[in-house]
XYZ file of C-alpha atoms in Angstrom:
769
model
C -0.031 -0.074 -0.071
C 1.181 3.567 -0.797
C 2.757 5.403 2.215
C 0.052 8.218 1.867
C -2.844 5.689 2.248
C -0.950 3.909 5.215
C -0.835 7.186 6.974
C -4.682 7.822 6.256
C -5.377 4.344 7.432
C -3.457 4.925 10.714
C -5.307 8.178 11.279
C -8.561 6.320 11.127
C -7.336 4.006 13.934
C -6.056 6.895 15.957
C -9.406 8.818 15.726
C -11.277 5.543 16.792
C -8.889 5.243 19.717
C -9.644 8.640 20.816
C -13.293 7.826 20.815
C -12.465 4.809 23.281
C -12.958 2.095 20.543
C -10.858 -0.762 19.310
C -12.959 -1.228 16.360
C -14.288 0.778 13.467
C -17.835 2.131 12.719
C -19.222 1.125 9.264
C -18.560 4.550 7.626
C -14.953 4.302 8.821
C -14.800 0.768 7.202
C -16.044 2.000 3.988
C -13.196 4.824 3.922
C -10.597 2.085 4.897
C -11.687 -0.160 1.977
C -11.559 2.633 -0.412
C -7.861 3.397 0.671
C -7.122 -0.251 0.029
C -8.394 -0.143 -3.459
C -12.037 -1.268 -3.259
C -14.926 0.349 -5.096
C -17.354 1.097 -2.245
C -20.967 2.058 -2.628
C -21.993 5.735 -2.952
C -23.034 6.714 0.581
C -23.327 9.519 3.161
C -23.135 9.515 6.944
C -25.710 11.527 8.830
C -24.386 12.289 12.363
C -26.823 11.806 15.223
C -28.788 15.041 15.845
C -28.061 16.491 12.427
C -30.939 17.155 10.023
C -30.990 15.351 6.713
C -31.000 17.668 3.743
C -32.709 16.700 0.371
C -29.658 18.108 -1.330
C -27.401 15.429 0.394
C -29.643 12.689 -0.944
C -29.053 13.767 -4.573
C -25.487 12.460 -4.648
C -27.031 8.930 -4.359
C -28.655 8.380 -7.687
C -30.448 5.006 -7.025
C -34.285 5.076 -6.653
C -33.927 3.293 -3.326
C -31.505 3.467 -0.489
C -30.225 1.291 2.414
C -30.333 3.016 5.800
C -28.113 1.481 8.495
C -27.804 2.431 12.068
C -24.248 3.256 13.342
C -23.702 2.395 16.982
C -20.719 0.817 18.918
C -23.346 -1.232 20.718
C -24.809 -2.826 17.601
C -22.420 -5.014 15.601
C -25.142 -7.172 13.912
C -27.582 -4.600 12.751
C -30.119 -6.816 10.864
C -30.871 -8.778 14.059
C -32.241 -5.765 15.972
C -33.809 -3.928 13.067
C -30.977 -1.747 12.328
C -31.144 -1.876 8.573
C -33.949 -0.776 6.272
C -34.611 -0.109 2.558
C -36.340 3.148 1.784
C -37.292 5.278 -1.217
C -34.697 7.812 -2.006
C -36.631 10.628 -0.708
C -36.248 12.912 2.260
C -39.531 11.937 3.823
C -39.143 8.227 3.308
C -35.526 8.210 4.696
C -36.531 10.211 7.708
C -39.315 7.906 8.363
C -37.018 4.937 8.108
C -34.691 6.497 10.673
C -37.518 7.211 13.091
C -38.760 3.647 12.975
C -35.301 2.299 13.190
C -34.656 4.137 16.440
C -37.843 2.603 17.893
C -36.920 -0.746 16.914
C -33.418 -0.762 18.395
C -34.616 0.902 21.573
C -37.089 -2.055 21.856
C -34.376 -4.634 21.305
C -32.113 -3.154 23.938
C -32.319 -6.326 25.958
C -30.473 -8.157 23.192
C -27.469 -5.990 23.412
C -24.461 -5.775 25.506
C -23.925 -9.381 26.110
C -23.843 -10.216 29.895
C -24.092 -6.407 30.697
C -27.678 -5.098 30.436
C -28.277 -2.229 28.254
C -31.163 0.168 28.685
C -33.146 1.761 25.841
C -31.779 5.133 26.974
C -28.175 3.768 26.671
C -28.967 2.520 23.193
C -30.195 6.007 22.285
C -27.006 7.645 23.486
C -24.863 5.201 21.673
C -26.136 5.999 18.263
C -23.329 7.834 16.386
C -25.570 8.415 13.365
C -27.025 6.693 10.221
C -25.384 5.474 7.059
C -27.369 6.011 3.955
C -26.088 3.816 1.098
C -27.048 3.342 -2.605
C -28.968 0.219 -3.153
C -26.472 -1.733 -5.181
C -27.899 -3.677 -8.007
C -25.948 -6.902 -7.839
C -26.240 -10.378 -9.476
C -28.762 -12.496 -7.661
C -27.965 -16.186 -8.485
C -28.944 -17.716 -5.176
C -25.963 -19.352 -3.502
C -22.898 -17.567 -4.500
C -24.539 -14.202 -4.968
C -22.847 -12.998 -1.705
C -19.223 -13.557 -0.856
C -17.323 -13.366 2.422
C -13.813 -12.012 2.362
C -12.047 -11.683 5.582
C -8.674 -11.138 7.363
C -7.928 -12.043 10.896
C -4.749 -12.249 12.960
C -3.610 -15.673 14.455
C -0.780 -15.858 16.897
C 0.895 -18.855 15.321
C 0.456 -18.185 11.519
C -0.048 -14.467 11.674
C -2.612 -12.824 9.444
C -4.733 -15.124 7.437
C -7.158 -14.338 4.689
C -10.502 -16.306 4.220
C -12.780 -16.517 1.077
C -16.045 -18.218 0.728
C -19.889 -17.934 0.576
C -21.221 -14.893 2.452
C -24.403 -13.403 3.574
C -26.542 -14.569 6.428
C -25.802 -18.130 5.766
C -22.068 -18.196 6.560
C -22.311 -20.216 9.818
C -24.796 -22.657 8.252
C -22.583 -23.235 5.132
C -19.527 -23.870 7.352
C -21.345 -26.609 9.279
C -23.089 -28.199 6.262
C -20.536 -27.960 3.466
C -17.839 -30.517 3.553
C -14.547 -29.197 5.254
C -12.198 -27.412 2.883
C -15.203 -26.488 0.487
C -16.919 -23.682 2.495
C -13.806 -21.484 2.929
C -10.498 -21.030 1.350
C -7.828 -20.093 3.987
C -4.599 -18.475 2.907
C -1.550 -17.044 4.488
C -0.867 -13.282 4.177
C 2.644 -13.773 2.638
C 2.729 -13.318 -1.177
C 1.730 -16.349 -3.210
C 1.817 -16.818 -7.013
C -1.620 -16.040 -8.563
C -2.054 -19.589 -9.608
C -1.791 -20.775 -6.014
C -4.393 -18.360 -4.957
C -6.587 -19.496 -7.819
C -6.095 -23.097 -6.955
C -7.176 -22.508 -3.380
C -10.338 -20.514 -4.615
C -11.316 -23.289 -6.976
C -11.736 -25.676 -4.033
C -14.570 -23.512 -2.478
C -18.134 -24.493 -3.223
C -19.004 -20.992 -4.582
C -16.034 -20.658 -7.026
C -17.436 -22.881 -9.813
C -20.868 -21.163 -9.467
C -19.551 -17.593 -10.072
C -16.048 -17.442 -11.671
C -16.526 -20.363 -14.222
C -19.008 -21.359 -16.839
C -21.911 -22.834 -15.105
C -24.694 -24.910 -17.020
C -23.980 -22.929 -20.250
C -23.914 -19.463 -18.479
C -20.812 -17.412 -18.647
C -18.762 -16.580 -15.523
C -20.372 -13.965 -13.487
C -16.986 -12.525 -12.379
C -13.479 -12.886 -13.736
C -11.237 -14.994 -11.643
C -8.610 -12.380 -11.710
C -10.941 -10.055 -9.808
C -11.224 -12.482 -7.063
C -7.560 -12.994 -6.995
C -6.911 -9.301 -6.858
C -9.223 -8.910 -3.888
C -7.469 -11.765 -1.909
C -4.083 -10.091 -2.721
C -5.351 -6.798 -1.350
C -6.239 -8.381 1.919
C -2.924 -10.294 1.918
C -1.023 -6.930 1.537
C -3.272 -5.289 4.380
C -2.313 -8.221 6.598
C 1.394 -7.860 5.930
C 1.333 -4.105 6.519
C -0.674 -4.341 9.770
C 0.659 -7.675 11.034
C 1.121 -8.589 14.523
C 4.694 -9.271 13.860
C 5.383 -5.994 11.935
C 7.188 -4.011 14.658
C 7.530 -0.999 12.427
C 3.644 -0.531 12.319
C 1.907 0.800 15.413
C -1.349 -0.862 14.720
C -2.527 -4.611 14.295
C -5.564 -5.400 12.380
C -7.103 -8.162 14.408
C -10.090 -8.709 12.082
C -11.195 -7.175 8.954
C -14.288 -8.678 7.330
C -16.455 -7.866 4.145
C -19.761 -9.688 4.203
C -21.327 -9.459 1.883
C -18.902 -8.649 -1.038
C -21.266 -8.709 -4.142
C -20.743 -8.690 -7.869
C -22.007 -5.612 -9.747
C -21.177 -4.681 -13.379
C -18.260 -6.985 -13.308
C -16.747 -5.552 -10.167
C -16.651 -6.634 -6.647
C -18.413 -4.234 -4.232
C -18.322 -4.490 -0.443
C -21.694 -3.842 1.171
C -20.957 -4.386 4.872
C -17.737 -4.461 6.695
C -16.241 -4.591 10.282
C -12.795 -4.013 11.573
C -11.214 -4.623 14.847
C -7.732 -3.324 15.682
C -5.156 -3.164 18.382
C -1.652 -1.999 19.253
C -0.699 -5.581 20.176
C 2.603 -6.551 18.822
C 4.650 -9.849 19.299
C 8.533 -9.858 18.890
C 9.697 -13.133 17.419
C 13.248 -13.718 18.930
C 15.740 -15.615 16.861
C 17.125 -18.704 18.500
C 20.700 -19.971 17.581
C 19.238 -23.152 16.046
C 22.591 -24.291 14.663
C 23.115 -25.474 18.108
C 20.381 -28.182 17.771
C 23.325 -30.217 16.209
C 25.008 -30.106 19.725
C 21.791 -31.331 21.290
C 21.056 -34.237 18.941
C 24.676 -35.222 18.380
C 26.522 -34.318 21.469
C 30.132 -35.478 22.254
C 29.835 -34.607 25.943
C 26.804 -34.704 28.171
C 26.165 -33.158 31.835
C 23.377 -34.475 33.973
C 21.965 -33.219 37.317
C 19.279 -34.923 39.311
C 20.956 -38.311 39.504
C 20.401 -40.243 42.802
C 22.557 -43.132 43.824
C 19.376 -44.987 44.235
C 16.999 -45.459 41.184
C 15.164 -42.140 40.444
C 14.330 -40.289 37.162
C 17.876 -39.031 36.768
C 19.353 -42.404 37.358
C 17.030 -44.046 34.751
C 18.137 -41.350 32.296
C 21.789 -42.152 33.099
C 21.328 -45.806 32.596
C 19.655 -45.384 29.167
C 22.401 -43.024 28.066
C 24.868 -45.800 28.717
C 22.827 -48.668 27.377
C 22.500 -46.715 24.167
C 26.259 -46.704 23.640
C 27.144 -43.130 25.009
C 30.729 -43.394 26.331
C 30.745 -43.168 30.226
C 34.010 -41.085 30.237
C 32.064 -38.304 28.229
C 29.302 -38.153 30.799
C 29.586 -35.685 33.862
C 27.068 -36.056 36.717
C 26.550 -32.916 38.948
C 26.389 -34.695 42.304
C 28.424 -33.269 45.348
C 30.036 -35.710 47.776
C 30.071 -38.598 45.256
C 33.064 -39.696 43.121
C 31.229 -41.645 40.422
C 27.786 -43.183 39.491
C 27.635 -46.043 37.076
C 31.126 -45.468 36.038
C 30.580 -41.744 35.297
C 32.543 -38.966 36.871
C 30.741 -36.959 39.378
C 31.476 -33.151 40.159
C 30.256 -31.070 42.990
C 28.691 -28.404 40.769
C 28.285 -26.756 37.438
C 31.223 -24.694 38.068
C 33.406 -27.903 38.375
C 32.294 -29.180 34.782
C 35.708 -29.774 33.203
C 34.270 -28.732 29.781
C 31.520 -26.663 28.195
C 29.132 -29.683 27.625
C 27.314 -30.133 24.375
C 24.234 -31.283 26.188
C 23.194 -30.762 29.710
C 20.168 -32.661 31.006
C 18.208 -31.210 33.916
C 16.058 -33.673 35.790
C 15.495 -31.616 38.979
C 12.160 -29.971 40.004
C 10.775 -26.897 38.247
C 11.804 -24.600 40.976
C 15.375 -25.290 40.455
C 15.396 -24.793 36.635
C 15.904 -20.924 36.792
C 18.916 -20.831 39.041
C 20.579 -23.724 37.449
C 20.012 -22.189 33.965
C 21.442 -18.760 35.243
C 24.388 -20.593 36.479
C 25.038 -22.601 33.119
C 24.778 -19.348 31.201
C 26.801 -17.189 33.430
C 29.773 -19.785 33.412
C 29.138 -20.628 29.805
C 28.907 -24.444 30.503
C 26.520 -25.819 28.130
C 25.569 -25.407 24.367
C 22.082 -27.148 24.890
C 19.849 -28.115 27.664
C 17.037 -30.603 28.022
C 14.581 -29.614 30.826
C 12.672 -32.548 31.992
C 10.657 -30.895 34.820
C 7.052 -30.156 34.412
C 5.338 -27.258 36.214
C 6.754 -24.621 33.953
C 3.742 -22.780 32.495
C 1.194 -25.553 32.330
C 0.277 -25.276 36.009
C -1.617 -22.102 37.119
C 0.797 -19.864 38.897
C 3.945 -20.967 37.133
C 3.597 -18.674 33.996
C 5.948 -16.167 35.733
C 8.689 -18.751 36.033
C 8.393 -19.757 32.365
C 8.291 -16.122 31.360
C 11.479 -15.417 33.421
C 13.347 -18.187 31.768
C 12.573 -16.860 28.305
C 13.657 -13.388 29.392
C 16.960 -14.841 30.656
C 17.643 -16.612 27.503
C 16.815 -13.678 25.447
C 18.710 -11.161 27.316
C 21.987 -13.179 27.586
C 21.919 -13.914 23.925
C 21.883 -10.172 23.244
C 24.937 -9.882 25.452
C 26.776 -12.281 23.162
C 27.262 -15.142 25.681
C 27.217 -18.737 25.080
C 23.672 -19.536 25.786
C 22.221 -22.951 25.441
C 19.272 -23.775 23.252
C 16.709 -25.441 25.422
C 14.343 -28.267 24.799
C 11.291 -28.613 27.061
C 10.270 -28.042 29.748
C 7.774 -30.697 30.620
C 9.326 -32.995 28.103
C 10.070 -36.860 28.147
C 13.541 -36.418 26.616
C 15.110 -37.217 23.314
C 16.347 -40.319 21.550
C 18.981 -39.789 18.937
C 20.531 -42.678 16.773
C 23.253 -40.265 15.307
C 23.941 -39.000 18.805
C 24.033 -42.582 20.197
C 21.957 -41.518 23.298
C 18.613 -42.198 24.850
C 17.638 -39.498 27.387
C 13.999 -40.515 28.035
C 13.156 -41.460 31.678
C 11.382 -44.761 30.954
C 13.138 -47.961 31.652
C 13.801 -50.437 28.799
C 11.695 -53.134 30.555
C 8.645 -50.883 30.299
C 9.317 -49.749 26.835
C 11.044 -51.925 24.334
C 12.832 -49.446 21.968
C 11.632 -49.941 18.379
C 14.068 -51.703 16.195
C 14.111 -53.247 12.752
C 12.962 -51.079 9.853
C 15.272 -48.179 9.309
C 13.190 -45.822 7.217
C 14.545 -42.504 8.303
C 11.860 -41.502 10.752
C 12.103 -38.519 13.064
C 9.367 -38.011 15.587
C 8.591 -34.509 16.870
C 5.962 -34.244 19.498
C 4.603 -31.927 22.135
C 3.457 -34.847 24.226
C 5.979 -37.373 25.629
C 3.164 -39.842 26.361
C 2.024 -39.523 22.683
C 5.623 -40.505 21.532
C 5.691 -43.528 23.967
C 2.290 -44.731 22.737
C 3.392 -44.590 19.075
C 6.628 -46.230 19.721
C 4.946 -49.039 21.786
C 2.235 -49.566 19.194
C 4.693 -49.827 16.277
C 7.752 -51.579 17.529
C 9.410 -52.337 14.207
C 9.972 -48.770 12.847
C 13.347 -47.595 14.431
C 13.333 -43.763 14.629
C 16.437 -41.780 13.678
C 15.167 -39.155 16.344
C 12.432 -39.144 18.773
C 12.157 -35.570 20.223
C 9.699 -34.552 22.876
C 9.518 -30.775 22.749
C 7.171 -30.216 25.770
C 6.242 -26.569 26.432
C 8.588 -25.107 23.760
C 10.200 -22.944 26.405
C 12.902 -22.133 23.911
C 13.112 -24.443 20.953
C 9.904 -24.823 18.962
C 8.362 -27.379 16.611
C 9.354 -25.046 13.682
C 12.931 -24.896 14.878
C 13.186 -28.670 14.715
C 11.586 -28.926 11.374
C 13.952 -26.100 10.106
C 16.906 -28.406 11.371
C 15.577 -31.745 10.128
C 14.916 -30.475 6.600
C 18.660 -30.461 5.965
C 19.393 -34.002 7.557
C 19.923 -36.467 4.690
C 19.197 -39.435 7.195
C 15.602 -38.116 7.694
C 12.962 -39.222 5.205
C 9.786 -39.173 7.270
C 8.816 -36.676 10.030
C 6.006 -37.602 12.132
C 4.730 -34.403 14.092
C 2.212 -34.222 16.821
C 1.076 -30.594 17.496
C -1.073 -29.140 20.203
C -0.251 -25.542 20.079
C 2.388 -23.360 18.243
C 4.442 -20.579 19.526
C 3.885 -17.081 18.181
C 4.790 -16.915 14.674
C 5.996 -20.483 14.699
C 3.419 -21.594 12.122
C 5.081 -19.566 9.576
C 8.256 -21.208 10.492
C 6.823 -24.762 10.108
C 5.327 -23.849 6.616
C 8.731 -22.434 5.481
C 10.572 -25.523 6.672
C 8.082 -27.968 5.276
C 8.383 -26.292 1.806
C 12.112 -27.128 1.803
C 11.707 -30.417 3.402
C 9.191 -31.679 0.653
C 11.501 -30.281 -2.035
C 14.191 -32.430 -0.648
C 11.889 -35.517 -0.852
C 10.921 -35.754 2.862
C 7.385 -36.519 3.837
C 5.793 -34.894 6.841
C 2.868 -36.434 8.579
C 0.995 -34.248 11.170
C -1.644 -34.823 13.733
C -2.869 -31.534 15.014
C -4.732 -31.768 18.413
C -6.849 -29.157 20.189
C -9.445 -28.847 17.307
C -12.623 -28.696 19.661
C -13.244 -26.210 22.419
C -12.797 -29.092 24.839
C -9.522 -30.217 23.178
C -8.188 -26.658 23.119
C -8.867 -26.435 26.918
C -7.080 -29.749 27.578
C -3.972 -28.725 25.657
C -3.837 -25.439 27.446
C -3.495 -27.254 30.758
C -1.395 -30.034 29.405
C 1.597 -28.517 27.604
C 0.892 -24.728 28.455
C 0.314 -23.959 24.778
C -2.616 -22.270 23.357
C -3.963 -24.288 20.371
C -4.509 -22.267 17.349
C -7.469 -22.516 15.231
C -7.632 -26.058 13.772
C -9.158 -25.019 10.545
C -6.546 -22.476 9.838
C -3.560 -24.793 10.774
C -5.006 -27.778 8.902
C -5.683 -25.686 5.790
C -2.381 -23.919 5.607
C -0.419 -26.984 6.382
C -2.189 -29.231 3.907
C -1.706 -26.543 1.137
C 2.032 -26.374 1.996
C 2.197 -30.172 1.299
C 2.116 -31.617 4.782
C 0.115 -34.649 5.330
C -2.479 -33.678 7.884
C -4.311 -36.663 9.405
C -7.786 -36.487 10.902
C -7.369 -39.482 13.375
C -4.622 -41.150 15.386
C -5.339 -44.345 13.317
C -4.720 -42.569 10.060
C -1.606 -40.865 11.489
C -0.159 -44.369 12.550
C -1.095 -46.061 9.347
C 0.420 -43.451 6.984
C 3.714 -43.508 8.954
C 3.610 -47.298 9.046
C 3.053 -47.297 5.205
C 5.582 -44.743 4.461
C 8.153 -46.694 6.362
C 7.442 -50.204 5.075
C 6.979 -48.906 1.450
C 10.016 -46.564 1.340
C 11.544 -48.541 -1.394
C 8.486 -48.705 -3.557
C 7.848 -46.263 -6.521
C 4.596 -44.529 -6.926
C 3.798 -44.427 -10.788
C 0.084 -43.844 -10.673
C -3.324 -44.731 -9.051
C -4.274 -47.633 -10.888
C -4.926 -50.288 -8.225
C -5.487 -54.119 -8.400
C -7.808 -55.360 -5.686
C -7.618 -58.872 -4.752
C -9.519 -61.162 -2.142
C -10.812 -64.621 -1.560
C -14.160 -63.186 -0.461
C -16.712 -61.449 -2.523
C -17.738 -58.971 0.145
C -14.309 -57.743 0.733
C -13.943 -56.996 -3.029
C -17.188 -54.892 -2.722
C -16.027 -52.968 0.306
C -12.559 -52.238 -1.234
C -14.238 -50.993 -4.436
C -16.689 -48.854 -2.342
C -13.702 -46.972 -0.771
C -11.778 -46.030 -3.968
C -12.870 -42.482 -4.001
C -12.079 -39.902 -1.180
C -12.509 -36.209 -0.623
C -9.279 -35.328 -2.436
C -7.627 -38.530 -3.399
C -8.807 -41.460 -5.410
C -7.739 -44.846 -6.888
C -8.992 -46.138 -10.011
C -9.323 -49.958 -10.968
C -6.562 -50.817 -13.291
C -7.561 -52.976 -16.360
C -5.837 -56.421 -16.574
C -4.084 -57.073 -19.906
C -5.064 -60.180 -21.911
C -1.845 -61.866 -20.949
C -2.464 -61.154 -17.266
C -6.062 -62.593 -17.555
C -4.682 -65.549 -19.190
C -2.165 -66.167 -16.366
C -4.695 -65.808 -13.686
C -7.085 -68.108 -15.444
C -4.240 -70.684 -15.707
C -3.580 -70.314 -12.011
C -7.217 -70.761 -11.171
C -8.046 -73.664 -13.563
C -6.608 -76.599 -11.554
C -9.256 -75.669 -8.975
C -11.980 -75.228 -11.302
C -12.312 -71.451 -10.209
C -11.983 -70.335 -13.882
C -15.333 -71.803 -14.676
C -17.140 -70.054 -11.964
C -16.580 -66.554 -12.914
C -14.613 -64.225 -15.268
C -11.397 -62.402 -14.371
C -11.791 -58.813 -13.725
C -10.783 -56.169 -11.136
C -11.576 -56.393 -8.238
C -10.347 -60.134 -8.559
C -12.262 -62.531 -6.221
C -10.367 -65.753 -6.221
C -13.007 -67.300 -3.863
C -12.464 -69.207 -0.704
C -11.581 -72.294 -2.949
C -8.237 -70.747 -4.017
C -5.198 -72.364 -2.331
C -1.876 -70.856 -1.537
C -0.306 -71.572 -4.906
C -3.377 -70.149 -6.942
C -3.598 -67.063 -4.670
C 0.073 -66.360 -4.822
C 0.240 -66.853 -8.707
C -2.674 -64.428 -9.122
C -0.846 -61.738 -7.066
C 2.311 -62.239 -8.902
C 0.689 -62.039 -12.310
C -1.233 -58.733 -11.491
C 1.863 -57.061 -10.048
C 3.708 -57.738 -13.324
C 0.983 -56.080 -15.362
C 2.093 -52.692 -16.680
C -1.476 -51.406 -16.307
C -1.304 -51.768 -12.470
C 0.564 -49.225 -10.340
C -0.301 -50.666 -6.802
C -2.039 -53.541 -5.073
C -4.311 -54.141 -2.030
C -4.397 -57.891 -1.131
C -7.157 -58.792 1.256
C -7.239 -62.162 2.847
C -10.081 -63.797 4.761
C -7.878 -66.431 6.430
C -10.279 -68.865 7.880
C -10.648 -70.963 4.639
C -9.186 -74.440 4.994
C -7.710 -73.945 1.456
C -4.925 -71.596 2.723
C -2.027 -72.021 5.215
C -2.662 -69.171 7.525
C -1.574 -70.541 10.956
C 1.688 -71.403 12.488
C 2.349 -74.987 12.881
C 0.035 -76.790 15.566
C -0.978 -80.271 16.798
C -4.455 -80.315 15.285
C -3.574 -79.181 11.675
C -0.789 -79.266 9.097
C -0.559 -75.633 8.191
C 2.575 -73.585 8.276
C 2.719 -69.960 7.508
C 6.521 -70.118 7.589
C 6.723 -72.684 4.612
C 7.910 -71.328 1.373
C 4.692 -72.826 -0.251
C 2.305 -70.987 2.056
C 0.473 -67.846 0.969
C 2.727 -65.880 3.239
C 5.674 -67.174 1.362
C 4.255 -66.163 -1.969
C 3.299 -62.753 -0.814
C 6.695 -62.033 0.874
C 8.427 -63.156 -2.410
C 6.057 -60.996 -4.543
C 6.507 -57.991 -2.268
C 10.390 -58.196 -2.481
C 10.344 -58.722 -6.263
C 8.239 -55.860 -7.130
C 8.837 -52.046 -6.986
C 5.182 -51.371 -6.831
C 3.360 -50.392 -3.656
C 1.631 -53.489 -2.189
C -0.333 -53.874 1.162
C -2.030 -56.753 2.775
C -5.373 -56.706 4.713
C -6.136 -59.638 7.141
C -9.665 -59.527 8.000
C -9.832 -61.867 11.102
C -9.162 -61.923 14.820
C -6.254 -62.707 17.106
C -5.880 -66.251 16.010
C -4.190 -64.905 12.834
C -1.792 -62.340 14.644
C 1.103 -64.669 13.838
C 0.314 -64.391 10.088
C 0.312 -60.635 10.299
C 3.493 -60.504 12.408
C 5.347 -62.663 9.975
C 4.458 -60.644 7.015
C 5.412 -57.387 8.810
C 8.638 -58.878 9.992
C 9.420 -59.371 6.246
C 8.619 -55.802 5.469
C 4.948 -56.013 4.231
C 2.599 -53.588 5.854
C -0.594 -55.360 7.156
C -3.912 -53.683 7.995
C -6.837 -55.487 9.673
C -9.732 -53.810 7.884
C -10.075 -53.623 4.104
C -11.497 -50.147 4.074
C -8.512 -48.855 6.171
C -6.210 -50.582 3.704
C -7.758 -48.977 0.657
C -7.921 -45.556 2.375
C -4.248 -45.811 3.138
C -3.199 -46.756 -0.339
C -5.423 -43.995 -1.697
C -3.606 -41.411 0.250
C 0.020 -42.954 -0.174
C -0.210 -42.747 -3.985
C -1.237 -39.077 -3.852
C 1.647 -37.889 -1.737
């Protein structure tokens, strides 16, 4: 925006402040929108107590006008009779104003929220009346009115929203599928094609900006894109993070924005502003390498008997970290577990790369201050809870942040801090495990090395995921806790450059101010480098947001904003924990497979499984299509089924039902044939294992089955999986009796699901990412 117009906008806010308001009245919003480049309706403002003159109405050339009450007490004018349409004559407009005063006085009880407002107070609050031309705009039902909004979020800064407007906004948001009611965009500059792609996903775009049932577009897409770009520019100029600007626009909304003569015209608007600013302090994130790959470690809080600190020490040693490089701060003791003890921080023989603090919350500040003053650590893990998440401890957390910030300005060696209220960190490159859970309570995952890095605000979440999936060995498992210093975005920025990381699994509850932008920027580079980032964002409901606030002392941002912006940036945002786990599992197990397309082969030995899988091919955004088997493939499948007579029962098509009569050899040969078909990109194999024709049990006394035999179905599937470069997954639709079959297949690298719809839903998402 031009500097002159910025100055004029500031003056509008300044005058509102002088009037004791942190919001603009509608005439002021009109002026603001005109400064920003919108064509606003012809209008005049009649101050309270002033006499309307016929000459004034002549500037409005429409036969009818809209009369609106202007009062700081009345935000939603139509709900209290504060809007009326009248003939453009002095008599009719004056009558409309008179009647409007009576209606809003009668509606006084509806105003003021919990504070009761009297009719007399309503009367006094009236600043005047806005008289506006009755804009002749296109009426096409749904889509006639547009919502264009800007609001400030603490984590992502200003965001722009676009969607259906008018009185039906709330209804549409509830009843239209998520992602189709509103487009949500960041305020930083985007290519026009990216904005257009976001708008195209909304329910109204196809109705107004594209041909619709033979009718030409009502508005050119460029007009919509331009309007969004204006709001993005406003967001940047008046951002919470723009320290050079006095004011922050907390909310700016035009509803409705209508189409008139090929232009977008704002009819109603509101604006809230403040002087709130948030400074984003830079952290020396290069020191994360010291935290994750330390050569020396200091540790405090270790008892000679078993306690949290002693468990951490044992885990460090069991993971291979050399005892001679660990220093325990413990007065009066020479050594613990072969590690040298020193009486205090001052006696640490070196500036340690990592210092682990496992004492109580009340001892964190003095210890941190000593570490900084003596320059004894490059990084710190704070295990202690009670730093911000418990009422009354917010000052302690703020004091720690202030200490770090001030000492960094002085140029001292100041550690980066992970935590507090964290479980600890596991680092394979660093050869250490600092979590305080003994190995007999949690068997550390081992087996599949797929480059998985876990970043989570909840330590318990990290434990549960590692316990549930014990075969995927993480490169890093990082519990970040309250994000006292290092944030989720900081870790994503670091991990994007790590070649050993292929998959990032991220659990978020709340982001620190501005860190949402940090996450988006890091994700863009990670995805360009070939990494996959899977996110579960908690705190999406009012109840969930309350729980996260008390759990990790983080205020969860608006879920719709976070989900939309992260998805648009290429992160894989999951809706359920089950989906989160299945995608990580699939990415890890299928890391060596190539995605060439979405043509899927579905195979089962039960008709109902084939139907269920086919029913789940299409999703909200992703979809699979049934690949066509080539004639040679059909011939191979018929040959495989012929010895059992199955070829005479039904034709070969996709989905392929081999029937419960198929034995191991027939089933396996069919799978091998379809995987070699060039018209197939991926396969979902669903087994109903209760049939006697298949070997689906481990050896036993009452049967002759053996899932470990080379001629078993499991043997055929494992060989087929190892031979093909196509994504292939297995579903076993049966109970615990067949757990050994699932375990054997997964031990050999084949991902197994236990419901066919979940299997297909995973493959659908996998081939699209």
